[in-house]
Short mmCIF file of C-alpha atoms in Angstrom, two decimals:
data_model
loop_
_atom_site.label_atom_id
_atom_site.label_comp_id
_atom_site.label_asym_id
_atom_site.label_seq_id
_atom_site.Cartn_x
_atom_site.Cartn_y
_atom_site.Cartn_z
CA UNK A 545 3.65 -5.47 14.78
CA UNK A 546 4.12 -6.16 11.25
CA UNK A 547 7.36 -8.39 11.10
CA UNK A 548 7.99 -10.98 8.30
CA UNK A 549 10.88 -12.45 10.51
CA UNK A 550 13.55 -10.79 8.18
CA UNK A 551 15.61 -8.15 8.97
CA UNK A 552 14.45 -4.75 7.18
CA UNK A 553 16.19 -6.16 3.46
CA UNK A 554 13.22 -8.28 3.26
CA UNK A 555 10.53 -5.79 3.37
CA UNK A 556 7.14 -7.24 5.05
CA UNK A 557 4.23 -8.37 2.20
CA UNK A 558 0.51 -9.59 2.51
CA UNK A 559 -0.12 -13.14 1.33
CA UNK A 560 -2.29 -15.60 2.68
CA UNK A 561 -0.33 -16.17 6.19
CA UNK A 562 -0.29 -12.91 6.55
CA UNK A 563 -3.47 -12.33 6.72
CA UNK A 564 -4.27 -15.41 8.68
CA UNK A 565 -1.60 -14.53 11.12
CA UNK A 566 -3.49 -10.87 11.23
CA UNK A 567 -6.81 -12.37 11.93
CA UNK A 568 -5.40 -14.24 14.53
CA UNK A 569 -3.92 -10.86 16.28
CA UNK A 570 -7.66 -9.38 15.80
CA UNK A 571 -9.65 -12.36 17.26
CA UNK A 572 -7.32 -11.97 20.42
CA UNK A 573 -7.66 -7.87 20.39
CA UNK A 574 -11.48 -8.55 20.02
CA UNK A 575 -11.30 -10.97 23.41
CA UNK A 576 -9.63 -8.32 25.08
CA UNK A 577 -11.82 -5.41 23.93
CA UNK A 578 -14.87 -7.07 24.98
CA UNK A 579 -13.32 -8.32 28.74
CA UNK A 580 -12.61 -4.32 29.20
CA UNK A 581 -8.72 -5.21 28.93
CA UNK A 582 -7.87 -2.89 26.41
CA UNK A 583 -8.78 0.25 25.53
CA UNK A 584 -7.10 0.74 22.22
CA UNK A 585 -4.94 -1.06 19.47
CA UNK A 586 -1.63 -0.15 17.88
CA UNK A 587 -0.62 -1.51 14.48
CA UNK A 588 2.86 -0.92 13.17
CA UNK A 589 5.79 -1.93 11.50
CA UNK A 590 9.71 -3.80 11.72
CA UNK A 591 12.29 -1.37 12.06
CA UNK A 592 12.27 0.81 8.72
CA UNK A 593 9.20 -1.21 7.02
CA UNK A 594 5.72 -0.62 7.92
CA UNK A 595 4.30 -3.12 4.93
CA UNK A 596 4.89 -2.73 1.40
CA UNK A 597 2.13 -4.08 -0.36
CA UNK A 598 0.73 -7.28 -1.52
CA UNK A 599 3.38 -10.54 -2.29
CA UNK A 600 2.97 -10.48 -5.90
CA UNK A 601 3.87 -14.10 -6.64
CA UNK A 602 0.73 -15.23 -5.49
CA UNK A 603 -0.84 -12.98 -7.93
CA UNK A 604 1.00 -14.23 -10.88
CA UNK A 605 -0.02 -18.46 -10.34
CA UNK A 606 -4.20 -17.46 -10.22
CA UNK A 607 -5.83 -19.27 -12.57
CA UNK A 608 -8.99 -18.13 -13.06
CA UNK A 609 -11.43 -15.29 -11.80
CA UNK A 610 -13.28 -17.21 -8.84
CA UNK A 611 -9.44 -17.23 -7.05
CA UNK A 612 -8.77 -13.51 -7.98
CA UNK A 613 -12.61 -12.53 -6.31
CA UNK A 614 -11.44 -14.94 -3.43
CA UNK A 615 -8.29 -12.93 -3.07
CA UNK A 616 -9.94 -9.19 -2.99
CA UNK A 617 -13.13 -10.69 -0.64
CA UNK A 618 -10.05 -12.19 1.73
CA UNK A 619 -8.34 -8.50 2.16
CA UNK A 620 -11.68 -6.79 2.82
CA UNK A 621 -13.00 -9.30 5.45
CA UNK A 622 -9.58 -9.05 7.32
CA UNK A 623 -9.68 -5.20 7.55
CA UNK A 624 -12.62 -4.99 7.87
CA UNK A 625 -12.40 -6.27 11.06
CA UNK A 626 -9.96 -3.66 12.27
CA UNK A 627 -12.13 -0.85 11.08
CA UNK A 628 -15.25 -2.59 13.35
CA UNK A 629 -13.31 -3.26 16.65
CA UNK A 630 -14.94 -1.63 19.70
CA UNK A 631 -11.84 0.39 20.64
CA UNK A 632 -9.88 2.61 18.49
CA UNK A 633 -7.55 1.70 16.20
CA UNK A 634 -4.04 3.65 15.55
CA UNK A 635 -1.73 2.98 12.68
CA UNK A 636 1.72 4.13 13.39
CA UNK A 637 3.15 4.09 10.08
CA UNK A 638 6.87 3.93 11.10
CA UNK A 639 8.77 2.95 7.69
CA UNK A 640 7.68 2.13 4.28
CA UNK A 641 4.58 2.03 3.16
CA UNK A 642 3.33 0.80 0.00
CA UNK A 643 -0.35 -0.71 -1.29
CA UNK A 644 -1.84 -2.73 0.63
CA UNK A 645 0.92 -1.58 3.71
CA UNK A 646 -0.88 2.08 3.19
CA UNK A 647 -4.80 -0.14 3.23
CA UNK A 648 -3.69 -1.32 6.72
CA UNK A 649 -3.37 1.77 8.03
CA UNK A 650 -6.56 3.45 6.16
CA UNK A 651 -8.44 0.55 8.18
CA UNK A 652 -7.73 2.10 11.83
CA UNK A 653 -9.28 4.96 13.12
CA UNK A 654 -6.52 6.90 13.34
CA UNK A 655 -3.04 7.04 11.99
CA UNK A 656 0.55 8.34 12.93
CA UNK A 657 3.68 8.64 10.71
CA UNK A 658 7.58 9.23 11.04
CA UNK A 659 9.00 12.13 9.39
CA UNK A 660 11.50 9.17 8.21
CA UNK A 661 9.40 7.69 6.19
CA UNK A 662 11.03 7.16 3.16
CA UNK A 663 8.11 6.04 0.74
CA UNK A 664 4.33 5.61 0.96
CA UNK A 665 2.45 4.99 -2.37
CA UNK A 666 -0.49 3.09 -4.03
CA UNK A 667 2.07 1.85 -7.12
CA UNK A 668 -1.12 -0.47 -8.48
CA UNK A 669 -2.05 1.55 -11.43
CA UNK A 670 1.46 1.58 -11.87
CA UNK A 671 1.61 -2.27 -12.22
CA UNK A 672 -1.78 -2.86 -13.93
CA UNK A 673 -4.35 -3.20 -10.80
CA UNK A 674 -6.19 -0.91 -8.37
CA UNK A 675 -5.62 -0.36 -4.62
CA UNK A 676 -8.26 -3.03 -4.05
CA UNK A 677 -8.60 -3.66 -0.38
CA UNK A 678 -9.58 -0.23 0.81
CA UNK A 679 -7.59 2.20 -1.27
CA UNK A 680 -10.34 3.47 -3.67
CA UNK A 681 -12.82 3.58 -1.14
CA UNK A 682 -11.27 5.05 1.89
CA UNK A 683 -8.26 7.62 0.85
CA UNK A 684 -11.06 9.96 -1.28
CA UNK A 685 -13.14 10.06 2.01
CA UNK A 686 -9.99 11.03 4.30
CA UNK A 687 -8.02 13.49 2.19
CA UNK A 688 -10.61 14.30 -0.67
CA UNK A 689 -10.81 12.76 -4.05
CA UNK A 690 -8.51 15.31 -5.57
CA UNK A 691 -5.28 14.85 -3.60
CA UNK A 692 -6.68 10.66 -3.83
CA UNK A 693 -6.19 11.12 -7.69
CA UNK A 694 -2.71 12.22 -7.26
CA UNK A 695 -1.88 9.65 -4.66
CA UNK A 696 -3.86 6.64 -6.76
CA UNK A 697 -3.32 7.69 -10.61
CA UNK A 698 -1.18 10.93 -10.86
CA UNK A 699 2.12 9.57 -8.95
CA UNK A 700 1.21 6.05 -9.84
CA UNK A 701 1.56 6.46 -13.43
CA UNK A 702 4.37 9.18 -12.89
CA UNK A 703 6.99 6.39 -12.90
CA UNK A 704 5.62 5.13 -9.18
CA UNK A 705 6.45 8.64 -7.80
CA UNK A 706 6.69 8.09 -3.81
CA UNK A 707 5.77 9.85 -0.55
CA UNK A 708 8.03 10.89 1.82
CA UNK A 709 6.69 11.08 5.15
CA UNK A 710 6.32 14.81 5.67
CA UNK A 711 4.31 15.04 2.07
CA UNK A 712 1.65 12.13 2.81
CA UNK A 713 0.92 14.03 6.35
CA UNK A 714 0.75 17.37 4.20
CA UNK A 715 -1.94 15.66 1.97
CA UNK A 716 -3.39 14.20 5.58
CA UNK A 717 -2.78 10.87 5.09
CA UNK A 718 -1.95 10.63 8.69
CA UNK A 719 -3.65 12.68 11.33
CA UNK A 720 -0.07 13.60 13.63
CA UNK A 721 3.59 13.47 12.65
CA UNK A 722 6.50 12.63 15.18
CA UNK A 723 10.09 12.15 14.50
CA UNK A 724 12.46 8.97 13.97
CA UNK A 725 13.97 8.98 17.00
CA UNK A 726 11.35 8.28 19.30
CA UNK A 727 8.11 7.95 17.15
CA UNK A 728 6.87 4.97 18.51
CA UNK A 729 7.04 6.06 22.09
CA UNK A 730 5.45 9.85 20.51
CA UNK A 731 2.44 8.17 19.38
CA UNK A 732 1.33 5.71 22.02
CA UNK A 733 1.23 8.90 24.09
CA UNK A 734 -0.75 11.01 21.20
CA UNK A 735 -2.58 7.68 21.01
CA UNK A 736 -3.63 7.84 24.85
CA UNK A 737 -4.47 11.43 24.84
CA UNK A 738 -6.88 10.50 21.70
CA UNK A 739 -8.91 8.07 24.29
CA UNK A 740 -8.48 9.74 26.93
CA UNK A 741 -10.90 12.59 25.06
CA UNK A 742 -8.05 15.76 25.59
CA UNK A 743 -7.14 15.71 21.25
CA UNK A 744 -10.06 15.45 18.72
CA UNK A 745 -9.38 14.77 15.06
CA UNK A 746 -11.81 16.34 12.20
CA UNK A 747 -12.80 14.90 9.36
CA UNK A 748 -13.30 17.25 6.03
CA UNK A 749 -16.25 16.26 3.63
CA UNK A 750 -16.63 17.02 0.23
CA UNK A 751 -19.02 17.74 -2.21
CA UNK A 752 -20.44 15.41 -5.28
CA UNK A 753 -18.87 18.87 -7.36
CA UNK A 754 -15.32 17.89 -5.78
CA UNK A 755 -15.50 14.56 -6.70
CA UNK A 756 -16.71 15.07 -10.22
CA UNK A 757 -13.91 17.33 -10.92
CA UNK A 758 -11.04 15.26 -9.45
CA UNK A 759 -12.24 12.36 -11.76
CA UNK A 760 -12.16 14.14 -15.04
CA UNK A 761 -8.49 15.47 -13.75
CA UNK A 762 -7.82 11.98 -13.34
CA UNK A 763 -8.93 11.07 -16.92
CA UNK A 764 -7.20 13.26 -18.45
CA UNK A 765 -3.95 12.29 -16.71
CA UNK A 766 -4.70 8.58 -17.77
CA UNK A 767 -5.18 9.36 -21.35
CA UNK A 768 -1.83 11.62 -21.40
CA UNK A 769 -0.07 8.74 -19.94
CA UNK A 770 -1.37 5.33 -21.71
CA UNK A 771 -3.84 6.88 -24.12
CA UNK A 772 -6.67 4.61 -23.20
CA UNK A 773 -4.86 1.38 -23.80
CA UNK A 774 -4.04 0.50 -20.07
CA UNK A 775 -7.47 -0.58 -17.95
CA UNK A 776 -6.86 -0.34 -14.49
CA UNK A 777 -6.58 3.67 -14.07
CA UNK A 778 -9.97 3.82 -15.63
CA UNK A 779 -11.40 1.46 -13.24
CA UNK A 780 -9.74 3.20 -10.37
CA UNK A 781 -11.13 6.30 -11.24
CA UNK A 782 -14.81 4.68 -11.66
CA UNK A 783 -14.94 3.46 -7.95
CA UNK A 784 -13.34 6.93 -6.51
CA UNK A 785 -16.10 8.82 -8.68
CA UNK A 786 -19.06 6.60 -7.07
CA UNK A 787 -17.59 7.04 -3.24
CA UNK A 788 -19.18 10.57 -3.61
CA UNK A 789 -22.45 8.69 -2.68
CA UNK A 790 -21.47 4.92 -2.38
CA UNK A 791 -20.75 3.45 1.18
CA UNK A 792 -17.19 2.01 2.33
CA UNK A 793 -19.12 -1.44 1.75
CA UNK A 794 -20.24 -0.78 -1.54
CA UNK A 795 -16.98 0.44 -2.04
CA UNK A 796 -15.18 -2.51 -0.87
CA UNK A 797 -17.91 -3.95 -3.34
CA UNK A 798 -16.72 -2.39 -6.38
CA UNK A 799 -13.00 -3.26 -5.21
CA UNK A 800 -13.32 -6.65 -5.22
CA UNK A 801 -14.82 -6.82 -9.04
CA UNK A 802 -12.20 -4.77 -9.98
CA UNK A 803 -9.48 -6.93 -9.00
CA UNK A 804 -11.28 -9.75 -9.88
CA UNK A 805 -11.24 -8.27 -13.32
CA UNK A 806 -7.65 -7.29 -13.42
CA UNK A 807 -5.56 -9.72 -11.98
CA UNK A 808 -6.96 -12.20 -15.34
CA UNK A 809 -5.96 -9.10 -17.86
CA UNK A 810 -2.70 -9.78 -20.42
CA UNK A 811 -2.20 -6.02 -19.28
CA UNK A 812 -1.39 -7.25 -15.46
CA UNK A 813 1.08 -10.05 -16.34
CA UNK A 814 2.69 -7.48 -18.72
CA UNK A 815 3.07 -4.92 -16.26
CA UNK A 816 4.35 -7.94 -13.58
CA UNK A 817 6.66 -9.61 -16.15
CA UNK A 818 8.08 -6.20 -16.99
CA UNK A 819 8.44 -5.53 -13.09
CA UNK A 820 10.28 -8.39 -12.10
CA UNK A 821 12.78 -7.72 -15.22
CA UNK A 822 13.59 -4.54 -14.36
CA UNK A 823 13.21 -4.31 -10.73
CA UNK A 824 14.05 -8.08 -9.09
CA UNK A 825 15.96 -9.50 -11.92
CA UNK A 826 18.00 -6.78 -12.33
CA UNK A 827 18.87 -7.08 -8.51
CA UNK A 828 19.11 -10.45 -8.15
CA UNK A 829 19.71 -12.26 -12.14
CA UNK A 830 18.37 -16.07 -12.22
CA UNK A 831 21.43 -18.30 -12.41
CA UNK A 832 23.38 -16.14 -10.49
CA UNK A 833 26.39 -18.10 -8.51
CA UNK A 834 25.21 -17.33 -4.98
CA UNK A 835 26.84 -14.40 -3.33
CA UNK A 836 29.06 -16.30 -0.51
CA UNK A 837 31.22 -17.74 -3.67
CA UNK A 838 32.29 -13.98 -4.41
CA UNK A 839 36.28 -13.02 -4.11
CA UNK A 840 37.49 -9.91 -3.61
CA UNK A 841 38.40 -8.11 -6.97
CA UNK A 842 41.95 -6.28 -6.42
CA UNK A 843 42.94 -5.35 -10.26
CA UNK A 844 40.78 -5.12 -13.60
CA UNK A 845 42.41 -5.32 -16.94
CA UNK A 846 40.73 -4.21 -20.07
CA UNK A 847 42.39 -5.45 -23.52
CA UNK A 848 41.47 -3.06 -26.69
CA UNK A 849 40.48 0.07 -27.20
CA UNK A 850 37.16 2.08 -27.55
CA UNK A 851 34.33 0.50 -28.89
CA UNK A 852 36.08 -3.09 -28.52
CA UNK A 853 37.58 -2.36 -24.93
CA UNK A 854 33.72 -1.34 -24.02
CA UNK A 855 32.30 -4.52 -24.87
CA UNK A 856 35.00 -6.84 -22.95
CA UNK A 857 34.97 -4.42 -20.30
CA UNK A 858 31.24 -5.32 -19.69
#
């Protein structure tokens, strides 16, 4: 289970413990795979959170290149590792789902969702990267590059346009859906029937045609929304456009570059200054007298009128 420790206010991120912490889980799944133990393994979420993406601080202090590479190699050897167990590997994606939350569960064999879920999204294009440990690589080859480009650039640059849960298992982001109330219970049971041999899940593939023509879609949308001037939808698009022949390791390949890349561009610590102002600032304002201080407010009195009474007022 993916738990920070926090209640679900404190959504669940990937930094460095995280993944340590995850490697840990995987070394002991491995033990137990091999020693006939187990036959499968289950990744999911705190109540209401499955993950939401990578903990951005970390991306803000790099300082140069060689620690951005470091960063993208890190993801890929981590999930990698799921992908290669030698028992199947089920995602049930129970809450939210953003980034590098929605890379976890592209690294199992399988995956599950809630009708609940409230949001699933890749918002890095949004923000001035790509989905870099697995996104580009693995979401064309599961639900084809078109409905990819609309997941990856369309939605991303559409304001971060989310995914409820019923859409992303429309697009077949997820193979089965269950409901709320009893999903986790709902897809240990699908999970067992999927060992067991009695369901069988197909893959689609798709042509070099499809792929060309969901990239120059996804062009087009790019230029429409930043005119050129923003990087990472461009590279995005490159890596989806070469996973019409490329491998997932090549893939992961061109992912780690890309980051690499990004993470040092003026356009990334725009888009993350510009975040933080308008999304965690705006929630929680620095030099804010901390919330347990707060008295109740019983009566407000405004002096003036119009324009004057506006401006005291606020």
């Amino acid at each position: 289970t993916l738990d920070n420790g926090f209640d679900h206010t404190k959504p669940t991120t990937f930094g460095p413990q995280s993944l340590a912490n995850l490697d840990l889980a995987i070394d002991q799944v491995e033990k137990e795979a091999a020693a006939g133990e187990i036959v499968g393994v289950g990744v999911t979420g705190k109540p209401f959170i499955f993950a939401v993406g990578a903990d951005l601080k970390g991306v803000e202090v790099v300082q140069n290149r060689e620690q951005a590479l470091a960063i993208a190699q890190a993801g890929h050897s981590t999930f990698k590792r799921l992908s290669a167990l030698p028992v199947p590997s089920f995602a049930f994606v129970n809450g939210a789902a953003m980034g590098v939350g929605v890379e976890v569960a592209l690294a199992g064999t399988y995956r599950t969702i809630s009708s609940g879920v409230p949001a699933l999204a890749f918002p890095e294009c949004f923000l001035g990267l790509v989905p870099g440990w697995g996104g580009c690589t693995l979401l064309p080859k599961l639900i084809g590059p078109d409905a990819a480009v609309t997941v990856i650039i369309e939605n991303a640059l559409s304001q971060n346009r989310m995914l409820k849960g019923p859409k992303a298992f429309g697009l077949g982001i997820a193979d089965v859906m269950f409901e709320p109330v009893d999903f986790l219970e709902q897809s240990i049971v699908w999970a067992e029937k999927v060992i067991a041999g009695e369901v069988s899940v197909e893959r689609k593939t798709y042509s070099a045609d499809d792929y060309a023509a969901a990239v120059a879609r996804g062009r087009q949308i790019a230029d429409s929304k930043g005119h050129g001037a923003a990087p990472a939808p461009y590279r995005a698009l490159d890596i989806i456009e070469k996973m019409a022949t490329a491998s997932n390791d090549e893939g992961f390949a061109l992912e780690d570059e890309a980051l690499a890349d990004l993470i040092m561009t003026d356009e990334l610590r725009a888009g993350l200054y510009a975040f933080n102002l308008n999304q965690r600032r705006a929630k929680k304002p620095v030099g804010a007298p901390d919330k347990s201080l707060a008295r109740p407010v019983t009566k407000v009195g405004v002096g003036g009128a119009g324009l004057m009474a506006s401006q005291f007022a606020v």
